[in-house]
Steps between C-alpha positions, in 0.01 A plus 500: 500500500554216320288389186303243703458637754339816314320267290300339822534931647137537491346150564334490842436169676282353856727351733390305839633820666401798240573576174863455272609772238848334379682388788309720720276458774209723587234494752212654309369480131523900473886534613548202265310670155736839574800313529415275198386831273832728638755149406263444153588888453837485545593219251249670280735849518798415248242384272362860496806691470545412169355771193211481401340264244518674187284523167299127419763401188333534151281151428462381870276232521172611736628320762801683500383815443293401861757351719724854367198711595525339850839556543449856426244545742644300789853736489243824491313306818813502642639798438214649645539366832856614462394844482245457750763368751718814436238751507448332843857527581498896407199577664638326865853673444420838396152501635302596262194376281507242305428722226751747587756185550446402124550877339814498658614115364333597161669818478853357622462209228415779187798690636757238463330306204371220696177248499346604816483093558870487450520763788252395713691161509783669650305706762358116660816367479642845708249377803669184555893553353642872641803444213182604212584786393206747409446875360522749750141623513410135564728376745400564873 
């Protein structure tokens, strides 16, 4: 996607005939917000694959000591729904609980020494690419 086009990803506009989200025309203003929030997503994703935001440095001004805390709390945010997504992934594949479905991605992180966010990354990206490769007591 390019950078302006990921830049106007989420922006939703009337037309005469419906509604535009980037060079896309859709007939009602629900169809429109999904496809503006799954485009804003995905130009949002490299942004979040990135570590995340260390220690405030030593004499940060308040208002950088803020924007850092922000930062901080938007990559947890997201890794949330990150784990969320996989534990839904688990749960359809194996079919299991959702509770159950996170034991086993918890357990196969500790195992191998992994962030269970780092993990659970790879166990979305399995749903959509087969060539993700995946511990054996998580792939299907």
């Amino acid at each position: 996607m390019a950078v302006a086009a990921s830049a106007d990803a989420g922006v939703v506009r009337r037309t005469p005939r419906g509604w535009r989200v980037g060079g896309q025309e859709m007939p009602d203003l629900v169809s429109a917000m999904v496809l503006a929030d799954l485009l804003s997503g995905e130009a949002d994703a490299e942004r979040f694959r990135t570590r995340a935001p260390g220690r405030v440095p030593e004499g940060a001004s308040e208002v950088e000591r803020l924007r850092h805390t922000v930062a901080q709390l938007e990559h947890a945010l997201h890794s949330r729904v990150v784990v969320e997504q996989a534990i839904g992934v688990l749960a359809e594949r194996h079919t299991m609980t959702p509770r159950e479905a996170f034991e086993r991605l918890r357990s196969s992180a500790r195992s191998r020494g992994l962030k269970v966010a780092h993990l659970a990354r790879d166990v979305v990206e399995s749903s959509t690419s087969p060539l993700t490769s995946l511990p054996e007591e998580l792939s299907g």
